[in-house]
Structures are given as C-alpha cells and as structure tokens.
XYZ file of C-alpha atoms in Angstrom:
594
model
C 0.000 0.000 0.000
C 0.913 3.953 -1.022
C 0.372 6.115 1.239
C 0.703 10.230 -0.783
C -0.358 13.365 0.459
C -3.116 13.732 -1.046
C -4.929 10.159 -1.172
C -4.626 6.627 -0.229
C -3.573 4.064 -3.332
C -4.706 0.551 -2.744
C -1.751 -1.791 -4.592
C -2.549 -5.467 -2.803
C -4.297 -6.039 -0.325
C -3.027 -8.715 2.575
C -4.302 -10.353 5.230
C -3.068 -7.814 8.013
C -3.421 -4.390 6.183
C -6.954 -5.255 5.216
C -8.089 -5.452 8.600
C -7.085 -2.126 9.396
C -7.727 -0.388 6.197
C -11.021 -1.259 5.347
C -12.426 1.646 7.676
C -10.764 4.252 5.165
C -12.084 2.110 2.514
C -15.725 3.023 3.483
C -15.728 5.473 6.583
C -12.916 6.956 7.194
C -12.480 8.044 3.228
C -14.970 10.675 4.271
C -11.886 11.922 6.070
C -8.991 11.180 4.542
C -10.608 11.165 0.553
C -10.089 8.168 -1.085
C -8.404 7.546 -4.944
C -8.942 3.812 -5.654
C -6.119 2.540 -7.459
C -7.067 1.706 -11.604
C -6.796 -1.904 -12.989
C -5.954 -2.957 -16.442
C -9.076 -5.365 -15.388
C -9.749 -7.192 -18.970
C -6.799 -5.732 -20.790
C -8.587 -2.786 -21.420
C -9.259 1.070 -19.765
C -9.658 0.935 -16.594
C -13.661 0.444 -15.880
C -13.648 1.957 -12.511
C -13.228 5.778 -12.960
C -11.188 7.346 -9.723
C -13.512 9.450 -7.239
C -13.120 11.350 -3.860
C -15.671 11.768 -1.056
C -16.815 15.604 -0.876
C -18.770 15.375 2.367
C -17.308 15.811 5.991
C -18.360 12.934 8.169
C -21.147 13.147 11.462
C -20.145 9.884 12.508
C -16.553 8.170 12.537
C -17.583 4.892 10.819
C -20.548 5.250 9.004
C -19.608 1.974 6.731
C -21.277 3.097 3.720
C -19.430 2.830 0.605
C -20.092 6.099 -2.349
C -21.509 5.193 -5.113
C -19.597 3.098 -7.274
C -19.817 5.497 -10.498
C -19.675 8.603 -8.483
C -16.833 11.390 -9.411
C -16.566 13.716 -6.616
C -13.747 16.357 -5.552
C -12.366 16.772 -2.150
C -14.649 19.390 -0.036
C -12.864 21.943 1.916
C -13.014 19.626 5.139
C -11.477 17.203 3.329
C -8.851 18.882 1.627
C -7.990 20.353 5.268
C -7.311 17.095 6.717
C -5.749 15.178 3.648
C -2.240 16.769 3.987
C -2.143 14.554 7.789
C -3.509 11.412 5.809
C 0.385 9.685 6.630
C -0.517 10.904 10.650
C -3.824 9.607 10.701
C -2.751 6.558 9.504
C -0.204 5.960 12.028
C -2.881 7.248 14.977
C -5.317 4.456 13.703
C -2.632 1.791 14.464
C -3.412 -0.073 17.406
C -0.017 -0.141 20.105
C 2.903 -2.726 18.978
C 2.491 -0.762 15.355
C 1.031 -3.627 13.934
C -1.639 -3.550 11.087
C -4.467 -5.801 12.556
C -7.393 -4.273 14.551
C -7.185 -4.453 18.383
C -8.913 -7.132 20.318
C -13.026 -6.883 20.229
C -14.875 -7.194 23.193
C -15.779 -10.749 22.280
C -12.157 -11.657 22.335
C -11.588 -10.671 25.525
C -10.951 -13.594 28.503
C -13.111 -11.763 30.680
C -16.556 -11.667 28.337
C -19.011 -14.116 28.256
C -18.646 -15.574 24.627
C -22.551 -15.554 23.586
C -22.681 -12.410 25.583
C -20.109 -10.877 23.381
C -21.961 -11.910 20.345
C -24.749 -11.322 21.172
C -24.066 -7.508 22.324
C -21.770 -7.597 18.636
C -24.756 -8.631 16.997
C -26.754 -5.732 18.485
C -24.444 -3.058 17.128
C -24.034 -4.868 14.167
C -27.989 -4.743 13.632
C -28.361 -1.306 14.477
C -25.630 -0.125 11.970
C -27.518 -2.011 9.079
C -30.522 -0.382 10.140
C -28.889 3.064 10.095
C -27.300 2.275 6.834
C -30.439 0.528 5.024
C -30.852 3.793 2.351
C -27.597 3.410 1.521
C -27.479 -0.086 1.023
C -31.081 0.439 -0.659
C -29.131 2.891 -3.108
C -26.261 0.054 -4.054
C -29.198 -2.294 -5.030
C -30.635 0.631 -7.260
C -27.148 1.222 -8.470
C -26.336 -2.762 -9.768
C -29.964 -3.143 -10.855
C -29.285 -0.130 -13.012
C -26.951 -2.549 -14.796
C -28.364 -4.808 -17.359
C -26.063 -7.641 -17.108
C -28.408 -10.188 -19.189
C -26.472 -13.002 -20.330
C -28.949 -14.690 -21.813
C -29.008 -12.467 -25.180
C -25.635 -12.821 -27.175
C -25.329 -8.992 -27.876
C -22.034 -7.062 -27.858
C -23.792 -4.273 -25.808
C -24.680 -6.439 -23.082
C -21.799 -8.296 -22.665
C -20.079 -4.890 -22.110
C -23.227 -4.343 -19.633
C -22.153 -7.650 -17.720
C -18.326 -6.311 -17.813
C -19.187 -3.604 -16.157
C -21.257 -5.564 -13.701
C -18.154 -7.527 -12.642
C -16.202 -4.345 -12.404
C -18.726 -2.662 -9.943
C -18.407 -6.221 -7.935
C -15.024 -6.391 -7.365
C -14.578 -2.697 -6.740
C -17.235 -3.310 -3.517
C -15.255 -6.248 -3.107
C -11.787 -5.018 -3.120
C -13.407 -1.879 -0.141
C -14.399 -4.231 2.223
C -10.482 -5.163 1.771
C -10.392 -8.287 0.449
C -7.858 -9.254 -2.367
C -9.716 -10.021 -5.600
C -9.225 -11.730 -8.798
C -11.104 -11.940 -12.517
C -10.342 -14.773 -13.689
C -10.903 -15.145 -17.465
C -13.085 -17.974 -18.444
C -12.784 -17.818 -22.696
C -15.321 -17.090 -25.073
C -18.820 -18.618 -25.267
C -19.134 -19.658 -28.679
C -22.359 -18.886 -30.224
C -24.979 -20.940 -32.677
C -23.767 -18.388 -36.114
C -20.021 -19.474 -35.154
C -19.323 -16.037 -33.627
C -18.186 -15.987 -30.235
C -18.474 -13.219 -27.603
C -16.571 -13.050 -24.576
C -17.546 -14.150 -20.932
C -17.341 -11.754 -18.476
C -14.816 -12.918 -15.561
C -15.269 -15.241 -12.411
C -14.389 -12.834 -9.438
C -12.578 -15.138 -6.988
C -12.212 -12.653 -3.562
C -10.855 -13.324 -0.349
C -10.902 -11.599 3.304
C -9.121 -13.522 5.639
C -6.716 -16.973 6.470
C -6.658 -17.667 9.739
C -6.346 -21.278 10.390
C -8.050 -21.179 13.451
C -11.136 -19.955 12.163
C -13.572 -21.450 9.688
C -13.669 -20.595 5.783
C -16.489 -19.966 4.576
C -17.000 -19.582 0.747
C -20.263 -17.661 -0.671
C -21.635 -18.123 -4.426
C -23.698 -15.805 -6.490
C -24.304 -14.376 -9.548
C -24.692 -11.067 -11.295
C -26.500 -11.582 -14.500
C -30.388 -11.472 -14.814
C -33.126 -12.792 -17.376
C -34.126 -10.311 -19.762
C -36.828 -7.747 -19.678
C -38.381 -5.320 -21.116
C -41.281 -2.626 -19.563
C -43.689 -3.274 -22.255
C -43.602 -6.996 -21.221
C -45.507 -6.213 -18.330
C -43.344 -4.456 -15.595
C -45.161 -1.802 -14.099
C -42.098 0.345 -14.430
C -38.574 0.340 -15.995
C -37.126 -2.997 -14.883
C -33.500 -1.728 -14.534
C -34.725 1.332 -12.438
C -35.349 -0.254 -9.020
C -38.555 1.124 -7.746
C -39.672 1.123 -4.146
C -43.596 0.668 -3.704
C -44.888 -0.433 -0.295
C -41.318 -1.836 0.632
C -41.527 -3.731 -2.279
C -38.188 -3.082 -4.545
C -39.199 -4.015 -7.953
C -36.417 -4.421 -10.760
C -34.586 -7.007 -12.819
C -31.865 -8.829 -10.445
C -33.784 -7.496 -7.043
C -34.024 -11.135 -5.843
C -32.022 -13.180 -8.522
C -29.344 -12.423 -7.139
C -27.879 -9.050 -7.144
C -29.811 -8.714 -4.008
C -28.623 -11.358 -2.052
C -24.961 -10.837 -3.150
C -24.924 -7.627 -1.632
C -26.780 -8.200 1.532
C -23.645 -10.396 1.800
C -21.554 -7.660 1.267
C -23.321 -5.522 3.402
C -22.583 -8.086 6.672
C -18.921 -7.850 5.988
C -19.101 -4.353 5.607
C -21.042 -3.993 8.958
C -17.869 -5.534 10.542
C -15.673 -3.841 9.216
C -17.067 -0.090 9.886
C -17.149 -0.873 13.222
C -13.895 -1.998 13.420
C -14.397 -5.589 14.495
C -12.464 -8.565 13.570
C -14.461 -11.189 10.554
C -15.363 -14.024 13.057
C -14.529 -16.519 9.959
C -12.943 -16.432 7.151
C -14.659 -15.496 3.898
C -14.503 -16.354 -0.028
C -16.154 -15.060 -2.622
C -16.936 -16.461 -6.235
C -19.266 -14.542 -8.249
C -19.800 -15.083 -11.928
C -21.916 -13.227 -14.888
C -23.018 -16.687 -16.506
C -25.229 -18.564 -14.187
C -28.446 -17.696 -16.144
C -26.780 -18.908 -19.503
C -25.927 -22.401 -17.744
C -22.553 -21.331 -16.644
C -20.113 -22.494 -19.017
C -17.031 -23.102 -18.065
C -17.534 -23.135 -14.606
C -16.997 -26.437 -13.286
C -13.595 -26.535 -15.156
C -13.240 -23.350 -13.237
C -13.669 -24.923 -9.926
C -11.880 -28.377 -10.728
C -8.596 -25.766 -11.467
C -9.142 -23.955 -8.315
C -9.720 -27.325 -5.885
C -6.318 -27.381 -4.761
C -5.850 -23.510 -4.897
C -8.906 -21.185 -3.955
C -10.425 -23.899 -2.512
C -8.293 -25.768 -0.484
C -9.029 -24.226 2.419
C -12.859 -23.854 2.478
C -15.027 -25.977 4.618
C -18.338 -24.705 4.047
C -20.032 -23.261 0.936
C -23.037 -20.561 0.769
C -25.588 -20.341 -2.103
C -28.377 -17.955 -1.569
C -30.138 -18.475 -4.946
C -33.417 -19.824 -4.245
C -37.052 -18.162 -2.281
C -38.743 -19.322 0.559
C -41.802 -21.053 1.011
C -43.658 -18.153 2.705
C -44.106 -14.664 2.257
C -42.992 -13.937 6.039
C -41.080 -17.400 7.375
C -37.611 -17.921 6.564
C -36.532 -20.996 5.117
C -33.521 -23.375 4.861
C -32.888 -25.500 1.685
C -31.215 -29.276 1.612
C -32.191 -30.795 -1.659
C -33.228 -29.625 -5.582
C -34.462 -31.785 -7.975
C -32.278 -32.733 -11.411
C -33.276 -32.844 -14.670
C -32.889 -34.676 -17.713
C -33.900 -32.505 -20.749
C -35.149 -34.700 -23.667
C -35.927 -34.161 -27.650
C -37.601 -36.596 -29.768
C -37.644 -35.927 -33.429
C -40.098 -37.579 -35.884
C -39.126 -36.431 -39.748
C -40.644 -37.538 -42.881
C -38.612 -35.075 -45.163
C -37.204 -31.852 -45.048
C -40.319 -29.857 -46.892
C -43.404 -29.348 -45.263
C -46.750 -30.785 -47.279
C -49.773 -29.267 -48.392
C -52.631 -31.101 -46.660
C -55.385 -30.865 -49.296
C -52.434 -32.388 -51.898
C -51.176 -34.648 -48.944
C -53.625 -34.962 -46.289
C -55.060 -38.959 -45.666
C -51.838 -40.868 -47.641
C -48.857 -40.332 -45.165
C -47.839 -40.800 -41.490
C -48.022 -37.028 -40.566
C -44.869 -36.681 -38.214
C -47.228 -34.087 -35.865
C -49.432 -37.033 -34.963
C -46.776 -39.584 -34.486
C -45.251 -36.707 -31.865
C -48.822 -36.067 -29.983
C -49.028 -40.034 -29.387
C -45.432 -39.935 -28.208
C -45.561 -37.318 -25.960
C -48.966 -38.449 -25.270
C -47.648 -41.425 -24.078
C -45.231 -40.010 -21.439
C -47.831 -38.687 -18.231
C -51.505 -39.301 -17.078
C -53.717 -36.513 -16.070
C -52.969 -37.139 -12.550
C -49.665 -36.434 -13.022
C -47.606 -39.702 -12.796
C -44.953 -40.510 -15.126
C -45.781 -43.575 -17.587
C -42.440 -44.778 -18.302
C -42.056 -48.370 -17.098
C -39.476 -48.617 -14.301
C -38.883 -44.869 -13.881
C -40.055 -45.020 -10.117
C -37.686 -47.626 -8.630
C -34.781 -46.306 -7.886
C -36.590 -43.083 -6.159
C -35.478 -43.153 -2.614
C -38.467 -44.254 -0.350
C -39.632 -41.379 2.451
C -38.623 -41.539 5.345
C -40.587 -40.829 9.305
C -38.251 -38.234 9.985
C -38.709 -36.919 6.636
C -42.370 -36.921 6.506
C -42.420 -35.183 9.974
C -40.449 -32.331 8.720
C -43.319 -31.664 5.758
C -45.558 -31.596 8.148
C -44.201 -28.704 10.213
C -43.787 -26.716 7.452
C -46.154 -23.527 7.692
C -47.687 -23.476 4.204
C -51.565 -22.456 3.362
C -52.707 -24.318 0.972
C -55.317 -22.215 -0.250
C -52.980 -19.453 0.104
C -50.258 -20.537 -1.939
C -52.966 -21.809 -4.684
C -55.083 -18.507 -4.877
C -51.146 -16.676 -5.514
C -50.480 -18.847 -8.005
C -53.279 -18.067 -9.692
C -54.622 -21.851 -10.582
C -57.920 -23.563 -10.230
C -57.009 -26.331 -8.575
C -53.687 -28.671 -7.740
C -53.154 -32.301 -8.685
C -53.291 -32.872 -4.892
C -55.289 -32.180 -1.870
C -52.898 -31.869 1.081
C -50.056 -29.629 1.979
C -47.770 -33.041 2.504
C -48.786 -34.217 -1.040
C -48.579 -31.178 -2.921
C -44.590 -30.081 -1.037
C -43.922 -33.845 -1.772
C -44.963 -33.671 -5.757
C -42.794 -30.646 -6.040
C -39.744 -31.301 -4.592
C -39.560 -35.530 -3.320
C -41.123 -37.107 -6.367
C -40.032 -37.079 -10.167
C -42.270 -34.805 -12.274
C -42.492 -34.717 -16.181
C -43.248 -31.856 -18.536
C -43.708 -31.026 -21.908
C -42.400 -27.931 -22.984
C -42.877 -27.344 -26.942
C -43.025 -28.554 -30.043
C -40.157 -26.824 -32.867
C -41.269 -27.374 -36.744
C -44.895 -27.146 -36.081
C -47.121 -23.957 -37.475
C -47.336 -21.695 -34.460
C -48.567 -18.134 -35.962
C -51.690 -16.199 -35.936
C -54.093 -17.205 -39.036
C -54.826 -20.449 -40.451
C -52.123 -22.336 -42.693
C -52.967 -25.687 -43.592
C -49.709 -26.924 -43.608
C -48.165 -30.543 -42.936
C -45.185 -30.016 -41.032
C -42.576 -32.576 -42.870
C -40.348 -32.664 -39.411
C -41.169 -31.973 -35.585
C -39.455 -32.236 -32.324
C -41.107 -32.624 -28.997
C -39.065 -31.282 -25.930
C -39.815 -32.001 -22.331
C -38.056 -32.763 -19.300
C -37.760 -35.143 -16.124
C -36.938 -33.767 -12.322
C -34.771 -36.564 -11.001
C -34.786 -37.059 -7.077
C -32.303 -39.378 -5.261
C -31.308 -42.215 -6.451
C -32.380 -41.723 -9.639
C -29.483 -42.875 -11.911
C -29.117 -40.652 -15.236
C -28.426 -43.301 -17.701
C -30.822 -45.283 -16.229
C -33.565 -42.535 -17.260
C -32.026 -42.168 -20.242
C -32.516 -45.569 -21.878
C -36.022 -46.383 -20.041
C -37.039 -42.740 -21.858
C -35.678 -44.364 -25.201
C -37.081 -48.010 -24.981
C -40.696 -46.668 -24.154
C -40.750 -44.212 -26.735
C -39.772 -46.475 -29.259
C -41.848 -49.338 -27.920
C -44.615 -46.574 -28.561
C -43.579 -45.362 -31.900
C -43.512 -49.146 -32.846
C -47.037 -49.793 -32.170
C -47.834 -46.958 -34.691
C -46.392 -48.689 -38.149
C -45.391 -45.675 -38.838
C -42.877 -45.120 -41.900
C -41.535 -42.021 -40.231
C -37.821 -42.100 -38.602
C -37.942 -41.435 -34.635
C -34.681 -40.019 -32.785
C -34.648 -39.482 -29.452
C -31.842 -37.109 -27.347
C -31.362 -36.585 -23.823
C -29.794 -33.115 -24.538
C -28.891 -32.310 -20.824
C -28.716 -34.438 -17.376
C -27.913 -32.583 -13.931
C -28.042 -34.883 -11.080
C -29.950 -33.960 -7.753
C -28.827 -32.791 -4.479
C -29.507 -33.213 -1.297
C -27.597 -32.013 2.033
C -27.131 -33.571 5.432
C -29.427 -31.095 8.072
C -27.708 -32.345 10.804
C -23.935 -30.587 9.601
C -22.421 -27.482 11.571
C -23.782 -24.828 9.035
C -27.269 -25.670 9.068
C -27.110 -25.804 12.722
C -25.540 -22.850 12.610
C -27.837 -20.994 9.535
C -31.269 -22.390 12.169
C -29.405 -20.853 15.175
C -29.413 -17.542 13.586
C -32.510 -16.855 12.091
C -34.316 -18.031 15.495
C -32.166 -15.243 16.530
C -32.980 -12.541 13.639
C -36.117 -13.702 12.934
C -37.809 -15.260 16.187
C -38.580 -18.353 14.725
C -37.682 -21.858 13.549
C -36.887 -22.033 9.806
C -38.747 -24.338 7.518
C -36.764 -27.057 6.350
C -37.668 -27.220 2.417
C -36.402 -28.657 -0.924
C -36.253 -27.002 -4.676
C -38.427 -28.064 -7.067
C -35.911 -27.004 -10.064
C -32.331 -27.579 -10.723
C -29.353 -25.783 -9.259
C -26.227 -27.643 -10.835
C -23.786 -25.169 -9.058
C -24.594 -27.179 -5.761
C -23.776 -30.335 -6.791
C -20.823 -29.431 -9.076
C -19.508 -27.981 -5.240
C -20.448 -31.250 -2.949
C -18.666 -33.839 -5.978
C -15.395 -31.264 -6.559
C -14.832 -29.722 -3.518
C -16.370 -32.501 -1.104
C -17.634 -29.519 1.383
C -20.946 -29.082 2.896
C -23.014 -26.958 1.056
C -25.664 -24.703 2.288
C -28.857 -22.505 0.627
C -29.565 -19.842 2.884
C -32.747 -17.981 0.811
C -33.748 -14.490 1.324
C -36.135 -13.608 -0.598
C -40.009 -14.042 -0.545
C -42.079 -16.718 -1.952
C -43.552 -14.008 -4.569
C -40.651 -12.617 -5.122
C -41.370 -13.456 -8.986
C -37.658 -14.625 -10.236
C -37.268 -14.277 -13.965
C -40.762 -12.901 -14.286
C -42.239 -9.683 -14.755
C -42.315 -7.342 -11.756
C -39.246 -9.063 -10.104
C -39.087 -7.850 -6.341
C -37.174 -8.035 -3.345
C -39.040 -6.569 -0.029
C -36.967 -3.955 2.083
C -37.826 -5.900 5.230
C -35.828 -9.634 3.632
C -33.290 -7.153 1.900
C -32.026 -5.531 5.112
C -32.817 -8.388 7.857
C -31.144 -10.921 5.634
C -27.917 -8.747 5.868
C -28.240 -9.343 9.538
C -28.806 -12.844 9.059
C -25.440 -13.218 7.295
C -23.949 -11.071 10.199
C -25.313 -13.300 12.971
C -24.423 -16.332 10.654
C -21.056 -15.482 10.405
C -20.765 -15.558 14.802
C -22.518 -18.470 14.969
C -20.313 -20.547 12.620
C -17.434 -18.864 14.424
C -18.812 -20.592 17.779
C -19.444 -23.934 16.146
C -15.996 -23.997 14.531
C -14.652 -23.757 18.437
C-alpha cells in the first residue's frame, strides 16, 4: 500500500493491512478522501473511474461505501485534513504498530462468549438499520446494470463487464484481495463468439483457526423489457410499499450484496471477521454457466483448499414472512424426440389422408409419457426413487404453508393434490415430467394448412435421489420407441437426452445448518422451515462432488418474489434483515468452529 499526500492508493491487499484499512475504505475516506487505485481489469481502460468523497463525516464509521460510479472532488473539510492522511494513519494503528485491529470485546478472557456476540450482533444490527438507504441505493445502483447473459449482444456483454467491475470494486473496499479470472469465449450458434465476463474469486481472511467460509452468487439477470408487463422500468429499481421491484432485485444481485453488506457492517465498526470469507461470483449462471466447473476443478487445490463450508443464496422461501432453509433440488434430464418424414413441409389438401403425418406420431409420443394425474408412464422410472422416510415426513408436516394461500397466488384452479404433505412432496420428493414445446410445427396467428414434414417434442424429467441418469435415459428411449412401434409408422424417430444434472440433497444435521437455524431463530424469532427445490441448481452439486464440502442454501427472498418474471421484487424488510442474518451467521459458525 501507497500512502501520498493527497490520497490513499490501494496496490494489494493482505491479510493484516486489510483489517485495518477497510475503515478508510468506506468510513474513514470521508476523512482522509479516497483515490482507488485503476486496474488494467480485462486488458482494457480501466472500468472503474477514480472518485473522492466531498462530504465531511457526522459519525466516525458510518460503513457506507459512495456510489460506485460517483466522481466527486475533495470538499474543503477534506482537503484540510488530507495533507495529515500519513498521521492519521499511524494514529489508527493499534499499540505494537502492527496492522491488525485491536482485540473486540468478544475476544476478551473476561466476556461471556454468547454475551459478546450477542451484544456484537446488536451493534451490528443497528448499523444495518442506520445504513439501510444506503445499502437500498447500491441495489438501485447494480440493478441499473443490465447484465443479461442470456441475449448474445455485444452491448450487453459490455453491460455484464461492467457488472463484474462494480463487484469487485465493492469487493476489493471491504479489503479483500480479488481476482477476474478469465473464463474464454462462449461460442455462439452463427459461429461467432463473444466473450464471458470474468469469475471474481475474492478473499478476506486466512486464519487457520477460524472457519472458511465460501459464498456463491451471480450477477447476471433474465431479460426484460417494460412493455412486457413491468409496471415500471425494470433496470430502475422502484420502491412501492417496501416492495423493490427491478430485474436482479431477488435473482441475485440482491442477495450478493446483503452479503456484502454483513462484511461491511464488521468492518465499519472496526471488528475482527469471526470466519474467514470467499467469494466467487460469476456473470453466466443464467446462460448455464459455461465453463464453470472446469473453473472450480482448477481452483480445488488452490482457492479452494481451504474452504469448509459453501453458501448459495439463490433460491425463495416457502412463505411470504417465514424464513426458510434449503437441503435438496431436484435434477433434470432434458429430452428431444424428433419424428421427420422429409425436409419440406406438405400441403394437406395435396397430402392430407396418404402419409404418417410426423405431428401425430409426436402427440401419441408425448402423449404417451404422463396421465392426467400427473404420474410418469415410463415403465421402471419409479424404482430407484429413494423411499420417504418418518423423519422426513415429519419435517413436511411442520412446514407452515396455506394451501389455499399458496394456490389462490399462483393463480390456478385447482392442484393435482389435496394436502399440503402431497402437494410439497410432488414438487420437490417425487419425479415430475413436462412437456415444454413442439419446434417445426405452425405456431402463428391465421390459419395455414400446412403438414409439417419434421417436428421435435421437448420435455423434461426432475430426477430425485437415487435416480441414476443413464438409467432414465434408456427407459425414456425403450418406451418411446416401444410406442412409436405400435404406430407402423414409416416415419424415422430419434430421441436425445440433450442435458442431465443430477440432484442434491444435504445432510441437516452438519455445523452450518445448525448454525444458519441458530441464527434466524435469533434474527427472525422463529424456527426455519426445512424445504427442498423443485428445479435444478447444478452449481450445488458441481460444489459437494469437486470440492467434497458441505453446502448450504440460505434464501432471502419471498415466496412471490417473482424470479425471472415480470415485476421481479425483493421486499426492504428480507433485503435488510437478511444482511443481519449473514452477520449473525457469520458468529454463529465462528462458535461452532470452536
């Protein structure tokens, strides 16, 4: 670190300096003004512009961080005080002239330790609560940014750069070193290929006597567009009723920074991290995230090998109100089955009564696959499921779900099943198949009487434990064909399985779900529920089978929280509490680890 007259220069950032520094990083650069050093980031200009703070400060450690993209000069106060930034510096430096913080109260022989954390866990909650407009403004600030992934455009892939670049500047404030690590090119279905914005691998902390614990999340979004429905812009975070609506609010710009915001509580008031913490954030995760797992087997040995706990807060609860732990998802096995007479569609008063159409061949196939009540018709596809347990069918029983509720805000008639047990069970313990489209068929407006010459049916099975991909795979294949064989049909058949993600499922009884349940009784007042994912998040397995670490979802957003659809939300009240949440989790793995 550079230390000039004027402004502090942040070169590296280790273990020790970042402890002490990370005050003038947020707080104290209201005294001191602040120049962030500039980073040849992608090989390019530097995307963080340099800025100083103009305002004098009330309070010594506020903790909030500018805005990332603001350019401000030095106010009089400031400029007063910046020629003794070298004598402030030393007068911040605890006795022995060394550059970690001094001892908190909690560290002190003579303290209760729950005492200690929980009187730490007061302040902690009060500065949050002080600081929730700011950290209110950060969210508007990243959901400003449309990072979609999902649409291979050269604009927002520059949008999703600059994502990353906001990311690791918060990143690199709270003081922890950071790296973008470049992942390649994704290529795309023309042959072109755009780049992929950079893996930020970040760390704050290696003390071996503490835990590591290693948080993933992502910074890209769906895409969306007002005139799809959104009540307002969708990349202008709007506040209505405590309801912050924009793209990314809950998926998972949010949650990233309520992260963020934990560490940063710490560190404003000047109190040691009671674990260690890793980051890994990626711009990808709605595209599939390719090249990630390569990513992670490279870094097993290296970023990695000291984590023993990993972090995803991805998902929603099951309630509106009631937090919620998650220790399973579903997989899935993504199938296509093509039925093709020729290339050329037919006429169907020239053709219509002489051939095999290929469209009705495909409606008795993937007529063949479910009944109307929902179970799957392919022979054997139910015995490998893992058979429910007591224990297991005690905890769907406590969880707090209304029924009627939950159907009248999904806006459906009616559900397959009549109990809360059944319907949680359906959803997340059981397999469930779907059919999701037909490509090649006549989908416009108007009436074409058109033989398609070629269709292909897609649709998908959520695998539970034990369900055994290849297993799936060639039941799928026999029963289609045993089906396609019954229908003498002189049309060719091909069946894919285009994807397979396997489930995942956690053990409840390991140190960080005792430790997640431990602090939302304390945050929240209440038990958690213990819930599953319907849907697929490969990230989570990818992390148990590489790593071979415990893996935690900690969700923080609402059960209408409306991920990846219109009106996209995050409430104030999950926003800021679930920055708390993180704060308290991060003392109560501390006391575990002991």
């Amino acid at each position: 670190m550079g230390v000039s007259a004027g402004h502090l220069r942040f070169f590296s950032v280790g273990r020790g300096i970042a402890l002490s520094t990370a005050g003038l990083c947020t707080g104290h650069s209201r005294l001191l003004g602040w120049h962030k050093a500039g980073s040849d980031f992608w090989g390019g200009p530097d995307p963080w512009p340099d800025w100083r703070v103009s305002k004098g400060s009330q309070e010594p450690f506020p903790g909030d961080v500018p805005p990332d993209n603001a350019f401000l000069r030095p106010s009089r106060q400031t400029r007063g005080v910046e020629k003794a930034a070298p004598l402030l510096l030393l007068l911040l430096l605890p006795r022995g002239g060394g550059m970690s913080p001094s001892p908190s109260p909690a560290s002190s022989p003579a303290s209760s330790p729950s005492l200690a954390s929980a009187s730490l866990l007061r302040r902690l909650s009060r500065h949050i609560d002080r600081h929730q407009d700011e950290f209110v403004q950060t969210l508007r600030e990243w959901v400003a940014v449309e990072s979609d992934s999902i649409q291979p455009m050269p604009r927002l892939r520059q949008e999703l750069l600059r994502m990353m670049a906001l990311a690791a500047d918060r990143l690199r404030c709270l003081g922890a070193s950071v790296e973008a690590v470049d992942v390649g090119s994704q290529k795309l279905p023309d042959g072109d290929a755009l780049p992929m914005p950079p893996v930020l691998l970040a760390e704050l902390g290696s003390d071996p006597q503490k835990a590591t614990v290693c948080f993933y999340g992502h910074l890209d979004v769906q895409p969306a567009r007002q005139e799809d429905g959104w009540l307002a812009d969708p990349y202008a975070l709007t506040e209505v009723d405590g309801k912050l609506y924009g793209r990314g609010a809950t998926d998972n710009k949010g949650p990233v920074l309520a992260w963020i915001n934990a560490v940063g509580a710490f560190r404003a008031l000047q109190e040691d991290l009671p674990v260690n913490i890793k980051f890994i954030v990626e711009g990808m995760e709605e595209a599939g995230s390719p090249a990630l797992e390569e990513l992670i087997r490279r870094e097993k040995d290296r970023f990695f090998s000291g984590v023993d706990y990993i972090v995803i807060s991805d998902n929603l609860w099951i309630s509106q109100r009631k937090p919620a732990l998650i220790y399973g998802t579903r997989g899935n096995s993504y199938f296509t089955v093509e039925v093709k007479c020729r290339d050329q569609d037919f006429h169907s008063g020239t053709f219509g009564g002489i051939l095999n159409e290929p469209m009705a061949d495909l409606v008795a196939l993937l007529g063949s696959l479910v009944d109307a009540s929902g179970r799957i018709l392919v022979p054997g596809i139910y015995d490998h499921v893992a058979p429910v347990t007591d224990e297991e069918r005690e905890m769907y029983e406590a969880i707090d779900l209304d029924l009627e509720e939950y159907r009248s805000s999904s806006r459906v008639k009616k559900f397959l099943f009549d109990t809360k047990e059944e319907v949680l069970m359906h959803l997340w313990r059981y397999p469930s198949l779907s059919i999701h489209g037909v490509e090649g068929a006549f989908d416009k407006p108007g009436a074409k009487t058109v033989i398609p010459g070629r269709v292909t049916g897609k649709f998908s099975i959520r695998l539970v434990p034990h369900m055994n991909l290849p297993v799936v795979e060639r039941q799928v294949k026999q029963h289609l064909q045993h089906i396609f064989s019954k229908r003498n049909s002189s049309n060719q058949m091909t069946v894919s399985m285009v994807l397979g993600l396997h489930p995942w499922v956690a053990d409840v009884r390991e140190n960080q779900y005792r430790a997640a349940r431990r602090a939302i009784k304390t945050v929240f007042g209440t038990e958690p529920d213990m819930i599953r994912d319907g849907s697929t998040i490969p990230i989570a397995k990818i992390f148990q089978d590489v790593i071979q670490k415990s893996v935690l979802m900690l969700p923080l957003g609402a059960v209408d929280d409306g991920e990846h659809s219109q009106n996209e939300k995050i409430n104030r009240w999950n926003y800021i509490e679930g920055s708390k949440l993180f704060a308290a989790f991060f003392l109560e793995m501390a006391k575990l680890h002991e």
